[in-house]
PDB file of C-alpha atoms in Angstrom:
ATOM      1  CA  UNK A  28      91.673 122.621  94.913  1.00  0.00           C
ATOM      2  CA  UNK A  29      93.017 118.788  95.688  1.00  0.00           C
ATOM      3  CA  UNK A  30      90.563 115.483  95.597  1.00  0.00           C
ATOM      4  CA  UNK A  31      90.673 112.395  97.435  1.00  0.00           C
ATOM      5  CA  UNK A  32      90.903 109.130  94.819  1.00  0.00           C
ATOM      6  CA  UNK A  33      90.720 105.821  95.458  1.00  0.00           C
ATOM      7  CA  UNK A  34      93.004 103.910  93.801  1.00  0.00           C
ATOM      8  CA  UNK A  35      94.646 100.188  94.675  1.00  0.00           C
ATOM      9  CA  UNK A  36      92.068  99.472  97.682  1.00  0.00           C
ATOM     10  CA  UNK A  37      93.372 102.464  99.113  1.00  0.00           C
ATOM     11  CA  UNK A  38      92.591 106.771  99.389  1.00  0.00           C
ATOM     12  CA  UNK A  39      94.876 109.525  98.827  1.00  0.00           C
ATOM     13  CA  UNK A  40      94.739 113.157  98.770  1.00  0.00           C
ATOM     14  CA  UNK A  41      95.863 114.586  95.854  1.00  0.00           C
ATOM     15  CA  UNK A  42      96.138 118.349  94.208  1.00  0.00           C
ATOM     16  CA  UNK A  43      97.626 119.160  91.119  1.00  0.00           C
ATOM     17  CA  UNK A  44     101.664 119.425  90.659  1.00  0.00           C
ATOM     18  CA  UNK A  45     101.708 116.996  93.489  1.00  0.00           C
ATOM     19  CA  UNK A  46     103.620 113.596  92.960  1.00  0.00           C
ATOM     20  CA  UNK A  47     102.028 110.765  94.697  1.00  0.00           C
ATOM     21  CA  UNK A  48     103.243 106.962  94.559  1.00  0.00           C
ATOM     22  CA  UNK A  49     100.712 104.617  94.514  1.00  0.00           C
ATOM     23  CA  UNK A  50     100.147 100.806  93.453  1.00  0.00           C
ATOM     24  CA  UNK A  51     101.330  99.513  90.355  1.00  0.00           C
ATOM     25  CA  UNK A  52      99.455 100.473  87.262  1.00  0.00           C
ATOM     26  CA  UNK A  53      99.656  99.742  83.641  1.00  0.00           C
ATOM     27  CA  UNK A  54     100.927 102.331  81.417  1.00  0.00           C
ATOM     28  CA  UNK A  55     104.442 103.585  80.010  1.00  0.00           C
ATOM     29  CA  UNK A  56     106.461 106.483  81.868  1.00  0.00           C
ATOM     30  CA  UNK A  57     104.829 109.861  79.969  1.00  0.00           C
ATOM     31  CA  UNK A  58     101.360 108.215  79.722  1.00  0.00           C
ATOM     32  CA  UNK A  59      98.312 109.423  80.571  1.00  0.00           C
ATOM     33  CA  UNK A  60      95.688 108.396  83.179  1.00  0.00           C
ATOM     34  CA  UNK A  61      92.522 109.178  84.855  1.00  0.00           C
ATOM     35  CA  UNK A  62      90.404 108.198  87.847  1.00  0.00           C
ATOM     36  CA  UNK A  63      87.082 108.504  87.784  1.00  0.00           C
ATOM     37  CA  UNK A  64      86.449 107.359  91.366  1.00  0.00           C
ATOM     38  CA  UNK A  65      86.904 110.185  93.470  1.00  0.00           C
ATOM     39  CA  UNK A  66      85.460 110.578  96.259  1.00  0.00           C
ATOM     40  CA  UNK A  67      85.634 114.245  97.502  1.00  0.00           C
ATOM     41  CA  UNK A  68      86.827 117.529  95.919  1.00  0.00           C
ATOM     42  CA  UNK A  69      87.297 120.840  97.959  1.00  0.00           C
ATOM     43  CA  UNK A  70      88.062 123.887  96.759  1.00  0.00           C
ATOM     44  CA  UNK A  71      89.673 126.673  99.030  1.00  0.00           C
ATOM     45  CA  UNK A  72      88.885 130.490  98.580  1.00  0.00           C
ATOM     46  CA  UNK A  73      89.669 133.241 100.921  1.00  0.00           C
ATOM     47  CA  UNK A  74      87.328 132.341 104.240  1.00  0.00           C
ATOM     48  CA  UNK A  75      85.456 129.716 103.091  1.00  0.00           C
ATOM     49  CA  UNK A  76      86.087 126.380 101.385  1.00  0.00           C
ATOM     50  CA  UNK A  77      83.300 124.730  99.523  1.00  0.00           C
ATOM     51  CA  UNK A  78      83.418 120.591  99.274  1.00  0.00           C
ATOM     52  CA  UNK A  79      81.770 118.682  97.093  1.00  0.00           C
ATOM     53  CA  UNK A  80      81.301 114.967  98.655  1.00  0.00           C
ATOM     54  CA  UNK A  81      80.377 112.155  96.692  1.00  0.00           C
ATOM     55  CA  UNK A  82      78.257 109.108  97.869  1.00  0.00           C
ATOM     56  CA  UNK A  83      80.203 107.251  97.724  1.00  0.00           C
ATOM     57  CA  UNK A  84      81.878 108.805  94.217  1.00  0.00           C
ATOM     58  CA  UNK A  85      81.375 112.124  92.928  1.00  0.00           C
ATOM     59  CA  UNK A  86      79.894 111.589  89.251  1.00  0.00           C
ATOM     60  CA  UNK A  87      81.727 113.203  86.529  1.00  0.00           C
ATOM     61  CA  UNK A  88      84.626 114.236  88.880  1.00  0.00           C
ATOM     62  CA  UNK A  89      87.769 113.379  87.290  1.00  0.00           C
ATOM     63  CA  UNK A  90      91.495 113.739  88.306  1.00  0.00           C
ATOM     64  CA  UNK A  91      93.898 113.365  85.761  1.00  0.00           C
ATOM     65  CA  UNK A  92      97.444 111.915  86.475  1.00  0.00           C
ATOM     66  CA  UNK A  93     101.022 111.490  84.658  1.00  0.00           C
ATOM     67  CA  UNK A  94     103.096 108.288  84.702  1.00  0.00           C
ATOM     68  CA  UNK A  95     106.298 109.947  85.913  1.00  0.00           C
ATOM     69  CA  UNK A  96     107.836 106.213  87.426  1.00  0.00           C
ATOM     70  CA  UNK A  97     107.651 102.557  87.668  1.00  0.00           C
ATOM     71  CA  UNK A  98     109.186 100.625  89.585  1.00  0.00           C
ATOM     72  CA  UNK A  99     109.572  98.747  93.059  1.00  0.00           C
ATOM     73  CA  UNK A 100     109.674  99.603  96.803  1.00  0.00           C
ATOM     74  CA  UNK A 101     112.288  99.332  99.324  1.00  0.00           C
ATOM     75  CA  UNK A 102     112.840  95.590 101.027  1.00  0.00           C
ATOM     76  CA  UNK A 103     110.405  94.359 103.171  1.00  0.00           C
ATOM     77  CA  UNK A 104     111.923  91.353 104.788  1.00  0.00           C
ATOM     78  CA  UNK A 105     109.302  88.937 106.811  1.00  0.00           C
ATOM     79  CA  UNK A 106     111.139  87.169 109.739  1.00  0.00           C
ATOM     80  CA  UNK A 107     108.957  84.483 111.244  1.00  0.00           C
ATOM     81  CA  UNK A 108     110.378  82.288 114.646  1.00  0.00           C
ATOM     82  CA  UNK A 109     109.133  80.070 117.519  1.00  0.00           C
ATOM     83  CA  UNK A 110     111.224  79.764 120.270  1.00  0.00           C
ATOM     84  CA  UNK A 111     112.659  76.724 121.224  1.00  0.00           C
ATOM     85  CA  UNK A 112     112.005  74.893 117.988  1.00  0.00           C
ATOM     86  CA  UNK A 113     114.864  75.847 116.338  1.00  0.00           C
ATOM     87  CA  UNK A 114     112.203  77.016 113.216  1.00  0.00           C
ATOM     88  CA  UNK A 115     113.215  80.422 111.895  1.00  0.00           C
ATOM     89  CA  UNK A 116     112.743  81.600 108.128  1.00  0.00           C
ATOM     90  CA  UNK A 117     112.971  84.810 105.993  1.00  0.00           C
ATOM     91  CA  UNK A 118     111.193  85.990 103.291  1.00  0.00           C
ATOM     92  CA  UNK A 119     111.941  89.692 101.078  1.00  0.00           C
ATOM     93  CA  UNK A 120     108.871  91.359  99.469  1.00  0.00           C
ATOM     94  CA  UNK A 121     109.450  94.277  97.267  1.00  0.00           C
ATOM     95  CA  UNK A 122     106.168  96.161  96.072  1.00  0.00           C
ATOM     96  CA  UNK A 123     105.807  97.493  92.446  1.00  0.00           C
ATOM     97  CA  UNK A 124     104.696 100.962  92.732  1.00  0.00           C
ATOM     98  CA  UNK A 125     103.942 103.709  89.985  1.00  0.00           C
ATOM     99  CA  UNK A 126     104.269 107.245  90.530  1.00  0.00           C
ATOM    100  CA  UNK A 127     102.217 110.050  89.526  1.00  0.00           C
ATOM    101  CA  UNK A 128     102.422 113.632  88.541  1.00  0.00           C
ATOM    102  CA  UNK A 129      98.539 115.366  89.437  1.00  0.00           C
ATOM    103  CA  UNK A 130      97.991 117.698  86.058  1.00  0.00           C
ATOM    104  CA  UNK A 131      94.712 118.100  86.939  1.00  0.00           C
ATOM    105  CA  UNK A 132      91.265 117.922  89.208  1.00  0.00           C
ATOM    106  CA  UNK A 133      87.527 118.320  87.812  1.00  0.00           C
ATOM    107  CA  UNK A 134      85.391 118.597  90.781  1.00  0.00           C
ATOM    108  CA  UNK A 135      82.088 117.878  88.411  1.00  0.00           C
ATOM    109  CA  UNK A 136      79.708 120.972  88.672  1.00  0.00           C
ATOM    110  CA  UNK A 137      81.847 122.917  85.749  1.00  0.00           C
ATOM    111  CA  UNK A 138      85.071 123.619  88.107  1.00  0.00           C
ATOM    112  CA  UNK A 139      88.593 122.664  86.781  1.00  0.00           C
ATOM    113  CA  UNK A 140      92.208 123.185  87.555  1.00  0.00           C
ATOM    114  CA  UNK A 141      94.861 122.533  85.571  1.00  0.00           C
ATOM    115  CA  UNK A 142      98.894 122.604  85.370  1.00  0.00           C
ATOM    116  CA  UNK A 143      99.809 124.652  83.012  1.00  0.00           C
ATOM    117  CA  UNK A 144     103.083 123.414  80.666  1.00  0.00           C
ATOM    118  CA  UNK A 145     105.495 125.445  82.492  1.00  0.00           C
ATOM    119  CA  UNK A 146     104.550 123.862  85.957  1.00  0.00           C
ATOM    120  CA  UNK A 147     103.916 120.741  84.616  1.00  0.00           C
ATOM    121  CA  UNK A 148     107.951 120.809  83.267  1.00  0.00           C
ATOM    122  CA  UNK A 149     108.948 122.665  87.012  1.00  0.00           C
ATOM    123  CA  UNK A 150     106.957 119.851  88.898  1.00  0.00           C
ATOM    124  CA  UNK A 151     108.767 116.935  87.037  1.00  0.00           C
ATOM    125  CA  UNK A 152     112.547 118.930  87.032  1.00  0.00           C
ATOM    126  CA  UNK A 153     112.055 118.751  90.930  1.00  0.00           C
ATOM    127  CA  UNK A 154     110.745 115.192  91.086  1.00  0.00           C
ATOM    128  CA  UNK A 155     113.673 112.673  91.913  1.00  0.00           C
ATOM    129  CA  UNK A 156     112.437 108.994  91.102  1.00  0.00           C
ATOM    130  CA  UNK A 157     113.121 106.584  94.783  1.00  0.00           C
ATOM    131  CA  UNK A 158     112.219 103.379  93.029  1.00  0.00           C
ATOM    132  CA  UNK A 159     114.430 100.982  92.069  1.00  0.00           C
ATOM    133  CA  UNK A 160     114.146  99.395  88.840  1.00  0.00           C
ATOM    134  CA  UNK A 161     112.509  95.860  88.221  1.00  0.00           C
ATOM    135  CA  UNK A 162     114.825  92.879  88.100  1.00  0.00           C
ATOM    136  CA  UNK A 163     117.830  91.522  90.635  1.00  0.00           C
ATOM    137  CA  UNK A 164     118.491  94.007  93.271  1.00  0.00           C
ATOM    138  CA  UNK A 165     122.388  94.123  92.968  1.00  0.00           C
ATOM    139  CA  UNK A 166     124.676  94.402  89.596  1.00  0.00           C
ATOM    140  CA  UNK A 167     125.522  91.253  87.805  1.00  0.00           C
ATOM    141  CA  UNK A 168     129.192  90.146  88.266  1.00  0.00           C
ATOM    142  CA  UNK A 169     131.475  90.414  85.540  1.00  0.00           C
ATOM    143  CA  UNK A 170     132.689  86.879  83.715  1.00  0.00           C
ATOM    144  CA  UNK A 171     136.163  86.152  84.758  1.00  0.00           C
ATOM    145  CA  UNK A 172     136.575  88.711  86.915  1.00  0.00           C
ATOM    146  CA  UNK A 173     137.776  86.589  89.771  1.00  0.00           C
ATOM    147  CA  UNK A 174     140.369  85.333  87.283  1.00  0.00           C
ATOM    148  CA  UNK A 175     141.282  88.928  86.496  1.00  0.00           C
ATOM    149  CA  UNK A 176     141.689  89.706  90.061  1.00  0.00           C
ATOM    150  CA  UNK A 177     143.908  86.057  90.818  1.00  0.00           C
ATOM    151  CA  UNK A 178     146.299  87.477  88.115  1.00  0.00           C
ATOM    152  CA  UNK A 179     147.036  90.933  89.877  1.00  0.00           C
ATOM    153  CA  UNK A 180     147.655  89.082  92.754  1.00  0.00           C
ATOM    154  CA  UNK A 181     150.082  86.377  91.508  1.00  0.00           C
ATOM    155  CA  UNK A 182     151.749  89.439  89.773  1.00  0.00           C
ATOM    156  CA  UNK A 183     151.809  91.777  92.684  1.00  0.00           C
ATOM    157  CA  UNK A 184     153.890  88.691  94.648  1.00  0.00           C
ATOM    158  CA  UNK A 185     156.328  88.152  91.800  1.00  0.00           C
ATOM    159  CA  UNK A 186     157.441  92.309  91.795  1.00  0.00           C
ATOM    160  CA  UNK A 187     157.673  91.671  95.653  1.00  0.00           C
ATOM    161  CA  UNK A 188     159.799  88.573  95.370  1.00  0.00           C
ATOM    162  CA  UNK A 189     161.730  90.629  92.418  1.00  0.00           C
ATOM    163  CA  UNK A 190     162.180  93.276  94.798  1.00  0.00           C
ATOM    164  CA  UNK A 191     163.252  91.428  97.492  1.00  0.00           C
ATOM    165  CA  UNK A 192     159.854  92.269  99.860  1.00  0.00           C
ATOM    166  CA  UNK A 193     157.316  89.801 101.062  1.00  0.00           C
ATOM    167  CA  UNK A 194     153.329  90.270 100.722  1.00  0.00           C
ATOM    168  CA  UNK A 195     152.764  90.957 104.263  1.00  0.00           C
ATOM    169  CA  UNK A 196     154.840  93.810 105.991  1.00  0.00           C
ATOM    170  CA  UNK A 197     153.451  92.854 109.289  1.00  0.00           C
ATOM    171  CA  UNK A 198     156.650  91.646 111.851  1.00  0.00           C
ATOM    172  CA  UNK A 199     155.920  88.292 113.104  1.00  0.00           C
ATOM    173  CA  UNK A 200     155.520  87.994 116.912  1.00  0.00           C
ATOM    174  CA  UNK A 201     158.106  86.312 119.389  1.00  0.00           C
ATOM    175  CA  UNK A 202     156.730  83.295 120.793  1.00  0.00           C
ATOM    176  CA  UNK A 203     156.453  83.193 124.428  1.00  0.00           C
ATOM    177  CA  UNK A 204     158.166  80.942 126.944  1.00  0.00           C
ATOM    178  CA  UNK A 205     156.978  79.794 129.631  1.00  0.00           C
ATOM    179  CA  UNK A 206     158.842  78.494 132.922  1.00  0.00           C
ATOM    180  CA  UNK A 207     157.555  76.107 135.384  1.00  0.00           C
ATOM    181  CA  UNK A 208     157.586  76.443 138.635  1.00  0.00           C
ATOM    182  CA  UNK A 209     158.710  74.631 140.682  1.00  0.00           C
TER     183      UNK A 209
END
């Protein structure tokens, strides 16, 4: 059996144990959700598949949904540029998203289908969370670490002095002469 919800100003087609990624929602990781705006629900059997179509929602059709992630998207970076005009700028975007684990689809007339515990723990075992957590995109330097690093150095040329050895092993090259002619 799978749906098709609308969620976000946008449709997807969902079935139960699936993980789908979708807009940002509210809600912790673990929490429950539902949407009641769903627009179609089939159900496949043997030859013949019956669908139940709503106009434009199916009333009392429900699908019910896990908060497995939150998080952002990937980079989108905007690059805008006339020619000529020496006018170019860039701009990043990254989209919060939340992603969901399908536990379950009511189509409405009676019919349900639900993950049981055991798939519901297989499902999420598989599922490897893509988003990136909210906040700066790269790991904060460490204080004085530039200072730490200065010191190795200076100490790494004083052995080499010690030892007789210069920093760079590299032989210098001859310089060139050049004759005129004449």
């Amino acid at each position: 059996m799978y749906a098709v919800i609308e969620t976000g100003g946008k449709q997807y087609k969902v079935q139960p144990g699936q993980v789908v990624q979708v807009e940002k929602l509210e809600g912790e990781i673990g929490s429950a959700t539902q949407f009641a705006s769903v627009l179609l629900v089939a159900k496949e059997g043997g030859d013949a598949t019956t669908i139940w179509l709503g106009k434009p929602t199916l009333s009392g059709a429900v699908v019910n949904a896990e908060i497995v992630g939150q998080g952002r998207g990937d980079k989108i970076v905007i690059v805008k540029m006339k020619r000529r005009k020496q006018y170019r700028r860039t701009q990043g975007h990254r989209q919060s998203l939340t992603q969901l684990l399908i536990t379950g689809v009511t189509n409405g007339a009676g019919e349900k289908l639900e993950l049981s515990a055991s798939e519901k723990k297989e499902s999420t075992a598989k599922f490897i969370s893509h988003l990136k957590p909210k906040g700066e995109a790269f790991s904060p330097k460490i204080l004085g670490s530039r200072k730490k690093l200065g010191a190795k150095i200076v100490a790494e040329n004083a052995a080499n002095k010690a030892a007789g050895t210069s920093s760079s092993t590299a032989p210098k090259a001859a310089k060139k002469t050049t004759v005129k002619k004449g």
